[in-house]
Every structure is written in C-alpha cells, then in structure tokens.
PDB file of C-alpha atoms in Angstrom:
ATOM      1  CA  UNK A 680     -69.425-155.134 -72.184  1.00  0.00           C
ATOM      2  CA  UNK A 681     -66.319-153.737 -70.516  1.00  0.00           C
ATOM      3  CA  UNK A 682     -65.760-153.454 -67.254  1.00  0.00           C
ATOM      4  CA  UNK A 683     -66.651-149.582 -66.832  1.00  0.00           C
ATOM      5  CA  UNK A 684     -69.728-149.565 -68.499  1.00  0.00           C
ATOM      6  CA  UNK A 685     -70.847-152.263 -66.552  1.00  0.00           C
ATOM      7  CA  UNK A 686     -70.013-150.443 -63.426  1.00  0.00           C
ATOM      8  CA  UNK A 687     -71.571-147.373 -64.487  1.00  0.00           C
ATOM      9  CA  UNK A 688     -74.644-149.269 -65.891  1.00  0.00           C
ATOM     10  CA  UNK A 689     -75.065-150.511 -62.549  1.00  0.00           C
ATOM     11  CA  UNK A 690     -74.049-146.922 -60.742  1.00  0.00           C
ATOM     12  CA  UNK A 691     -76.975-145.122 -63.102  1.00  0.00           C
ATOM     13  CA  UNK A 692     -79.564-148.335 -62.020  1.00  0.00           C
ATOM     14  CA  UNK A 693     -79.186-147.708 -58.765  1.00  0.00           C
ATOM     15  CA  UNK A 694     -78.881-144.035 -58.849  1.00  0.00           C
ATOM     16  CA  UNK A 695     -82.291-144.229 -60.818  1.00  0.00           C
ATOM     17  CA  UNK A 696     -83.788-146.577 -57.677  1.00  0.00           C
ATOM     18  CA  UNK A 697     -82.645-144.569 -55.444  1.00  0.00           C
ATOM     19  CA  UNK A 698     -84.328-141.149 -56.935  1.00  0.00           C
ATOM     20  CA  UNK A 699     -87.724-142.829 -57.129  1.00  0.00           C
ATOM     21  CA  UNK A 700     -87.726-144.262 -53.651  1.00  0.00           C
ATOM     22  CA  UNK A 701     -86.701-141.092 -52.837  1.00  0.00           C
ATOM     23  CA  UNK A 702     -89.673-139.132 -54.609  1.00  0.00           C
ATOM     24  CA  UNK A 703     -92.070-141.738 -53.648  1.00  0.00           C
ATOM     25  CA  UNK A 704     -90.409-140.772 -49.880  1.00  0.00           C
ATOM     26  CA  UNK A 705     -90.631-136.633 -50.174  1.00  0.00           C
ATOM     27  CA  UNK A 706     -94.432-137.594 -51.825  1.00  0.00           C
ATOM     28  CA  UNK A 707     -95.463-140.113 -49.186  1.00  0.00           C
ATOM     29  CA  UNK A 708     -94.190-137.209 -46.802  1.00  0.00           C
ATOM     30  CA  UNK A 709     -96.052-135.029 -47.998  1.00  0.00           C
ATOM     31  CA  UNK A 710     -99.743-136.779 -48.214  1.00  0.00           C
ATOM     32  CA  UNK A 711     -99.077-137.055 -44.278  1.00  0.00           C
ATOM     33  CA  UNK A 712     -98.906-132.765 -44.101  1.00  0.00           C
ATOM     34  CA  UNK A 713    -101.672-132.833 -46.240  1.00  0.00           C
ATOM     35  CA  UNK A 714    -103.850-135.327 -44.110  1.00  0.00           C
ATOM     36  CA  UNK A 715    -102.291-133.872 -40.818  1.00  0.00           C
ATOM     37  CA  UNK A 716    -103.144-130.053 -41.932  1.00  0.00           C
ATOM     38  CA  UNK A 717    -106.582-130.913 -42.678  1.00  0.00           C
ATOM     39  CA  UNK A 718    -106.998-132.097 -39.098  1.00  0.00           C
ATOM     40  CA  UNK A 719    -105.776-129.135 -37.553  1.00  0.00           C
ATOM     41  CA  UNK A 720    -108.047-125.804 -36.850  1.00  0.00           C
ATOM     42  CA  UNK A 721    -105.715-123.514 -36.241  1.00  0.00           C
ATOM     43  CA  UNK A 722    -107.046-120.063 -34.548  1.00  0.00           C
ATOM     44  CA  UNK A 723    -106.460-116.730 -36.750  1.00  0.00           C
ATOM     45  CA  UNK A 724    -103.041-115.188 -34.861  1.00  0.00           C
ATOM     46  CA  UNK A 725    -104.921-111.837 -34.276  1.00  0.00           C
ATOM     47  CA  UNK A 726    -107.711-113.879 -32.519  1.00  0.00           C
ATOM     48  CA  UNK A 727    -110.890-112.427 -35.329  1.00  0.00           C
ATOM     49  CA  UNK A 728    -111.239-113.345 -38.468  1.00  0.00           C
ATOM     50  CA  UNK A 729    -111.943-111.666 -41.185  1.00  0.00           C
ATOM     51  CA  UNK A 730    -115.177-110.593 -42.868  1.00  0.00           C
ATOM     52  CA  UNK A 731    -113.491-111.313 -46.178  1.00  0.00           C
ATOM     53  CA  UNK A 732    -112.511-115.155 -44.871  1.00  0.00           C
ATOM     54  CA  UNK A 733    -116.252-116.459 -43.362  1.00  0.00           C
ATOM     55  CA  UNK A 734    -115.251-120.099 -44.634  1.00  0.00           C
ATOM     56  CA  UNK A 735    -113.143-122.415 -42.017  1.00  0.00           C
ATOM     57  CA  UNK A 736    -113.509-125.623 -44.489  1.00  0.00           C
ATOM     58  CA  UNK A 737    -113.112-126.935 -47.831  1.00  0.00           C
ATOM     59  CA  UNK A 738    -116.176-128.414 -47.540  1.00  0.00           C
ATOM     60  CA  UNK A 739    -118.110-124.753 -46.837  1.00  0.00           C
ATOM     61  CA  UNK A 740    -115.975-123.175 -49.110  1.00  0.00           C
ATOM     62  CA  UNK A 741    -117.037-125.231 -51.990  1.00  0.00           C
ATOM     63  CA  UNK A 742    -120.536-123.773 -52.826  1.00  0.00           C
ATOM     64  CA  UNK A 743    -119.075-120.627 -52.751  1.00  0.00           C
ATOM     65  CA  UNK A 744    -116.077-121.796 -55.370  1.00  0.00           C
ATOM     66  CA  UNK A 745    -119.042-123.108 -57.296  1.00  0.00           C
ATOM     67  CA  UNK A 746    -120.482-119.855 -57.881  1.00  0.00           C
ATOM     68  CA  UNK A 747    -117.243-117.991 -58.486  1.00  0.00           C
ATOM     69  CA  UNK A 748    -117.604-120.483 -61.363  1.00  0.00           C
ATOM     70  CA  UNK A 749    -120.972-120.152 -62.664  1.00  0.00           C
ATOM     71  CA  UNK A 750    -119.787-119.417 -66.769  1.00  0.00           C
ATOM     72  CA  UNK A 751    -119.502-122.653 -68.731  1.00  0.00           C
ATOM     73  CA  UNK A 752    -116.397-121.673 -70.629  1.00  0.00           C
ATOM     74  CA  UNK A 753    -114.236-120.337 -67.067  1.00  0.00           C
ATOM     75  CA  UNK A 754    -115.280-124.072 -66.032  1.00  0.00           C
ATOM     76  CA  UNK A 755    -113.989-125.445 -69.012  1.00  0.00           C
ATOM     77  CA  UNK A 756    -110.485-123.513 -69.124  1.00  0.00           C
ATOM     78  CA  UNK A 757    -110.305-124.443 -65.398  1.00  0.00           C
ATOM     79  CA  UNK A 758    -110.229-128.549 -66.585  1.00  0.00           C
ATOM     80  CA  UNK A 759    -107.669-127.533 -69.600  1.00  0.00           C
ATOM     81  CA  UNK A 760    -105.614-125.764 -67.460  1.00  0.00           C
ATOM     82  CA  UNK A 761    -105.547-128.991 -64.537  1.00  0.00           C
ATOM     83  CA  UNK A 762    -105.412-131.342 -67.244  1.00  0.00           C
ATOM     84  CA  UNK A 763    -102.644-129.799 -69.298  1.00  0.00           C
ATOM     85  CA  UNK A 764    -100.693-128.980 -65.826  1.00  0.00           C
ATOM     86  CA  UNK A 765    -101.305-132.733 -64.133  1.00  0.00           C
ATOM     87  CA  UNK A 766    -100.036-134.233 -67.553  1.00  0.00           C
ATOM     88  CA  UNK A 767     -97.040-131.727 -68.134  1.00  0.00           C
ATOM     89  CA  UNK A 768     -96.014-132.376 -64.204  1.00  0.00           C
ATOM     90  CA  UNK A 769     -96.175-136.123 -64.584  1.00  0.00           C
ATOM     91  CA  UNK A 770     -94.442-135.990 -68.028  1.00  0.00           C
ATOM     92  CA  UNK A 771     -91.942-133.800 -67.413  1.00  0.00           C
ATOM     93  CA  UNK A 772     -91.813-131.930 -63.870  1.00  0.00           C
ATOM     94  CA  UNK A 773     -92.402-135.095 -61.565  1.00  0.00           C
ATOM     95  CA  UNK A 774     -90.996-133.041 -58.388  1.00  0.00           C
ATOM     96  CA  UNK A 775     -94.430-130.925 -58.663  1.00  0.00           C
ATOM     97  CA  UNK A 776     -96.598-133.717 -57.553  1.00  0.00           C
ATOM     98  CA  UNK A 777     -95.272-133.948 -54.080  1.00  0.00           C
ATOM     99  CA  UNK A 778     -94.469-130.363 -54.176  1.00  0.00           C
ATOM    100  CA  UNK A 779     -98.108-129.093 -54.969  1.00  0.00           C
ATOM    101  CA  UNK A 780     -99.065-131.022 -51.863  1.00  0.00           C
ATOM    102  CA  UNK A 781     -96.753-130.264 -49.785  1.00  0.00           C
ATOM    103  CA  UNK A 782     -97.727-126.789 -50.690  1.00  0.00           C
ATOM    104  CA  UNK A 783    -101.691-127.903 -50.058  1.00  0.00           C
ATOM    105  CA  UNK A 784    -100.301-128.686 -46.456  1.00  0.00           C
ATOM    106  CA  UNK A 785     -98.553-125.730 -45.839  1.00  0.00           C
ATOM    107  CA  UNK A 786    -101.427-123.500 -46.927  1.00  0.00           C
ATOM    108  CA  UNK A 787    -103.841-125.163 -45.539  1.00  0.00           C
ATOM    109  CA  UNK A 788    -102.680-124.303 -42.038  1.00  0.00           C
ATOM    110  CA  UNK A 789    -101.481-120.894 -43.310  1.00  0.00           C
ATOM    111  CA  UNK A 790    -104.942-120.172 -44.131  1.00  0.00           C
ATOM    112  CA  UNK A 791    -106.369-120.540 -40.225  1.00  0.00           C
ATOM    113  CA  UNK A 792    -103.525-118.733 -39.346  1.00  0.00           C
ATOM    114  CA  UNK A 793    -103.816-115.587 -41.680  1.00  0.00           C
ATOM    115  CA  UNK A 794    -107.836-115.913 -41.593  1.00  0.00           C
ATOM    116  CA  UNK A 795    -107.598-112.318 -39.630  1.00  0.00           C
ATOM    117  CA  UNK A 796    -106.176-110.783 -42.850  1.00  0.00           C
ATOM    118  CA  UNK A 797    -108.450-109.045 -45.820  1.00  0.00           C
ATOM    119  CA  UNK A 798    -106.565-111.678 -48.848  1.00  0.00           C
ATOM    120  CA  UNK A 799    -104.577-114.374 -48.869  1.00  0.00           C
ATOM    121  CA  UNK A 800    -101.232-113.125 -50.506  1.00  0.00           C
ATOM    122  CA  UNK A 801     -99.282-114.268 -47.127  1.00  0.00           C
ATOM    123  CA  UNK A 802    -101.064-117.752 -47.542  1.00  0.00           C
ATOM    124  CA  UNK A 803    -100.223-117.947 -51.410  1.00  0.00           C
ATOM    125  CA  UNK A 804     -96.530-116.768 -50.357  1.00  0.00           C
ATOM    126  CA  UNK A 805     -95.799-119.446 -47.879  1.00  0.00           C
ATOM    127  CA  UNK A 806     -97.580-121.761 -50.548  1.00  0.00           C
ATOM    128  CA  UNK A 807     -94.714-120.782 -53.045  1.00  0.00           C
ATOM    129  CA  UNK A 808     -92.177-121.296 -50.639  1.00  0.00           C
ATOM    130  CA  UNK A 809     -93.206-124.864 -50.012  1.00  0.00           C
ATOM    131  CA  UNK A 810     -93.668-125.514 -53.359  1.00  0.00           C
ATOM    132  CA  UNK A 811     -90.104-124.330 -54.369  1.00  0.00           C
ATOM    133  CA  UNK A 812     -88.503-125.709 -51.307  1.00  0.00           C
ATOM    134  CA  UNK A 813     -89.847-129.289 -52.309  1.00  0.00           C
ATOM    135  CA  UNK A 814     -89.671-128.995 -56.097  1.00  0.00           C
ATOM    136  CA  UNK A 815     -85.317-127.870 -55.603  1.00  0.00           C
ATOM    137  CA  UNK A 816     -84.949-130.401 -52.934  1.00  0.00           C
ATOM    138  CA  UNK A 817     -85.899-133.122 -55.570  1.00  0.00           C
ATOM    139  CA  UNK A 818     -83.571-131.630 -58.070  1.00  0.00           C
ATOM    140  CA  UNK A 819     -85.796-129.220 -60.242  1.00  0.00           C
ATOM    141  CA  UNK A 820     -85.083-125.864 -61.366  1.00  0.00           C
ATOM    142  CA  UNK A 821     -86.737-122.796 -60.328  1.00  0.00           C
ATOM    143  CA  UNK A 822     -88.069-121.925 -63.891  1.00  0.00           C
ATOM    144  CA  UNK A 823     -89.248-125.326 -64.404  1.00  0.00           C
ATOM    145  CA  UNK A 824     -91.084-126.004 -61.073  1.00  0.00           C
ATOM    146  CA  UNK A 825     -92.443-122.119 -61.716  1.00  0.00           C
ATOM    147  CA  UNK A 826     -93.746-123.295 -65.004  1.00  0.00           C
ATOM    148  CA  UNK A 827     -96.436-125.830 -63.998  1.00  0.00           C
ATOM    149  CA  UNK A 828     -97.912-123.058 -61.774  1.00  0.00           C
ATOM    150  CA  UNK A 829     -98.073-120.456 -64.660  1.00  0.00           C
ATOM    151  CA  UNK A 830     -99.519-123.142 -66.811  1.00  0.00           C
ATOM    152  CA  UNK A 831    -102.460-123.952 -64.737  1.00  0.00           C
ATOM    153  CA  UNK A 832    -103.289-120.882 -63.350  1.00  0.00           C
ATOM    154  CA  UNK A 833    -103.121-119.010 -67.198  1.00  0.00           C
ATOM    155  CA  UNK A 834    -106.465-121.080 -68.126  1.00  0.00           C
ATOM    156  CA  UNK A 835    -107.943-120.307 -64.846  1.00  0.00           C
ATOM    157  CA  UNK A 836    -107.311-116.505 -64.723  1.00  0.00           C
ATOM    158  CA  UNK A 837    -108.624-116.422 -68.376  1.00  0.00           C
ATOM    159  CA  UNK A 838    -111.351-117.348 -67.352  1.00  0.00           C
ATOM    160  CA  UNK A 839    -112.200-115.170 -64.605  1.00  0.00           C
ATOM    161  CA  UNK A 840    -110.948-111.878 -66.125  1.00  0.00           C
ATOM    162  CA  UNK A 841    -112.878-112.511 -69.388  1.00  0.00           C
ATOM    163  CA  UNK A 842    -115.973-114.771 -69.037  1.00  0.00           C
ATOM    164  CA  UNK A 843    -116.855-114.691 -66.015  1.00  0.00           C
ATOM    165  CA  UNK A 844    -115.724-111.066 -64.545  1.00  0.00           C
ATOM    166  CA  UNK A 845    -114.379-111.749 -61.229  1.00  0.00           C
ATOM    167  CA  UNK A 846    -111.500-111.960 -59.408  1.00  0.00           C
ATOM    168  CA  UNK A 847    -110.558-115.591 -58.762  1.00  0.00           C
ATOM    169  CA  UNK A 848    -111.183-117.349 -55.255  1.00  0.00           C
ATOM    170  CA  UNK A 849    -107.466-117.555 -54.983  1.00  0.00           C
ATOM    171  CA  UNK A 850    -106.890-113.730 -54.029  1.00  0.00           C
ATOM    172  CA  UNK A 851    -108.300-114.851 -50.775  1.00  0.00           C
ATOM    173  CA  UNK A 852    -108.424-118.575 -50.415  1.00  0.00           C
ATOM    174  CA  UNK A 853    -105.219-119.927 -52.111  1.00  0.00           C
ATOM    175  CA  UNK A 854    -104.992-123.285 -50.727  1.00  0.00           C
ATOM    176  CA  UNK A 855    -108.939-123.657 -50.464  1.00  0.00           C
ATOM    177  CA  UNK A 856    -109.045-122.962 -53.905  1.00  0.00           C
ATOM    178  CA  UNK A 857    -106.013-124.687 -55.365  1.00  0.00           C
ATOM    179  CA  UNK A 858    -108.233-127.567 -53.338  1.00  0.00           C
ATOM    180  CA  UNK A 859    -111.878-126.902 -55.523  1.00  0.00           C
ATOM    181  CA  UNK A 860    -109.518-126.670 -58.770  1.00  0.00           C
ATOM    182  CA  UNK A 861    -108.748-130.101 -58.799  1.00  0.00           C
ATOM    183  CA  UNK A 862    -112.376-131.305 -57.037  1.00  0.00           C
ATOM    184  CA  UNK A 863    -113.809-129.634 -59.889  1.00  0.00           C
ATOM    185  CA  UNK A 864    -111.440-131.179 -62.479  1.00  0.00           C
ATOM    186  CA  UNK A 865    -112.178-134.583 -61.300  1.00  0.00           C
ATOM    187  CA  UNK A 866    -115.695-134.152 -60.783  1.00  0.00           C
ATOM    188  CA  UNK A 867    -115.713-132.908 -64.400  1.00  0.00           C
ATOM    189  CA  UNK A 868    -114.098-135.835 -66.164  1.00  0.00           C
ATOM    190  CA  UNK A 869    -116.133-138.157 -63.696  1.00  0.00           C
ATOM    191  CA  UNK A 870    -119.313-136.823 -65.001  1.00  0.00           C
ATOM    192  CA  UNK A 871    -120.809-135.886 -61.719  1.00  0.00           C
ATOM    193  CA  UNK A 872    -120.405-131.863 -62.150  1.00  0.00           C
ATOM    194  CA  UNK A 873    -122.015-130.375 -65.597  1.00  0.00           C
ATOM    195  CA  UNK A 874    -119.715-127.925 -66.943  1.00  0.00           C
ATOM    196  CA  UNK A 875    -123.307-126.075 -67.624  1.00  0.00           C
ATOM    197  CA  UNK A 876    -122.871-125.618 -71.418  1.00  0.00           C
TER     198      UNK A 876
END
C-alpha cells in the first residue's frame, strides 16, 4: 500500500471514530435534556392554563392518548409508521436519534411553558427547531432530517383523519404525544397493549 493511501486510510479511521464518539456525545447530551426536562414543572408564562391543556404529565396524559386511539387500524398505522421511521433513522438518518430527543427535551418544557395557549403549534415549532438544530449540527440535510418526521407522522395522521375521525393529540400536546407514540409502539411489539383487533 503506498504511502498516501495509508495516510488517508488512517485519516478516514479516525475521522469515522471521531463522528461516532461524537454522535454518541450530542446523543448522550441529549438523554440528560430529556431526563432533566422531565424533572422540571415549569409554570404556564401567562400564569393559567388552559382548558384545552388539563394534563401536566405524561403519565395523566396517557389515558387520554389511549382513547384518541380507540380504532384498531389508527393503532396499527401508528406502530408502522414508528417502526418504519425508528428503522429508516437508524439505517440511514442516524442524526435523528439524538435529534428526536433532544427535541422530546425541548418540548417537554415548552409544553409547561405554552400550557396557557388553546394548541400546541408554538410547542411543535420549538420542537422543529431542536430537531433541525441537532440533526444539521451532526451533518444532515434539512430534507433528510425532515423526512423521518413526514414518514412517521403520514401513518399516524392516516389514521386519525380516516379511521378514527379526530384530530390527533399532537395539535395540542406535541411532545406529550410524540412521548405515547413510541410508549404505544413498544408496548405493542411487547405484547402488553392489544392493538384491539
């Protein structure tokens, strides 16, 4: 082997150590949000919350997410659409992991903050942000990092708009919901929640 591809065999080897201690960083980082947001009970900035928002907790807001998903066949899309969007991010869009939880963080504490307002669009925005803000800073393109969201969220809305008539959770709850999506999806696959078919 000659001298240069030696040196760039080398360069790319540790070039390739140094992006996955980096992810494995950014990820790590971003666990600690997640864990640190959870803690937090942040008051709504207006000081009342609103009648729209009565849940402060995942764990309250589950039930509720439960019966927004009553229909077998929205429950079903819901695990297609996680399963095909956590297997397409691991394949191919890696910088969504930490991104998606970092985004979990951010609207987590959002959501206390904005519980004053009717729906959660200015939760789901600064959700976005995060997302995009981790997903570019790990080297991934806007349309690419964009394109796990659409994925996942397709199967859901599917399911809402045609078998089971609602509007989804997420209009008001973004982070609590993106939360229930993938405690449903695991509790699915784990067999302790019947998909009800």
């Amino acid at each position: 082997m000659s001298a240069k591809k030696a040196k760039r065999s080398t360069s790319s080897e540790s070039s390739g150590s140094a992006g996955v201690a980096y992810y494995l960083f950014v990820t790590s980082l971003a666990v600690a949000a997640l864990a640190v947001a959870m803690s937090i009970h942040v008051a709504p900035y207006n000081g009342t919350r609103s009648p729209s928002k009565p849940y402060t907790s995942v764990v309250e807001f589950y039930p509720f997410y439960l019966g927004q998903h009553a229909d077998p066949v929205c429950r079903l899309l819901h695990v297609i659409g996680t399963a095909i969007t956590l297997i397409y991010a691991a394949t191919y869009v890696k910088a969504a992991i930490p991104a998606v939880i970092a985004a979990l963080a951010s609207g987590y504490v959002l959501c206390g903050f904005f519980s004053g307002l009717q729906n959660g669009v200015a939760e789901a925005v600064g959700m976005i942000v995060t997302y995009q803000f981790v997903a570019s800073h790990l080297r991934t393109r806007v349309t690419t990092a964009l394109s796990v969201l659409i994925i996942g969220y397709a199967f859901a809305w599917v399911g809402h708009f045609y078998f089971e008539h609602n509007n989804p959770a997420t209009f008001i709850y973004p982070s609590y919901s993106l939360i229930c999506d993938f405690t449903l999806f695991f509790r699915v696959i784990t067999l302790q929640e019947p998909l009800g078919f």
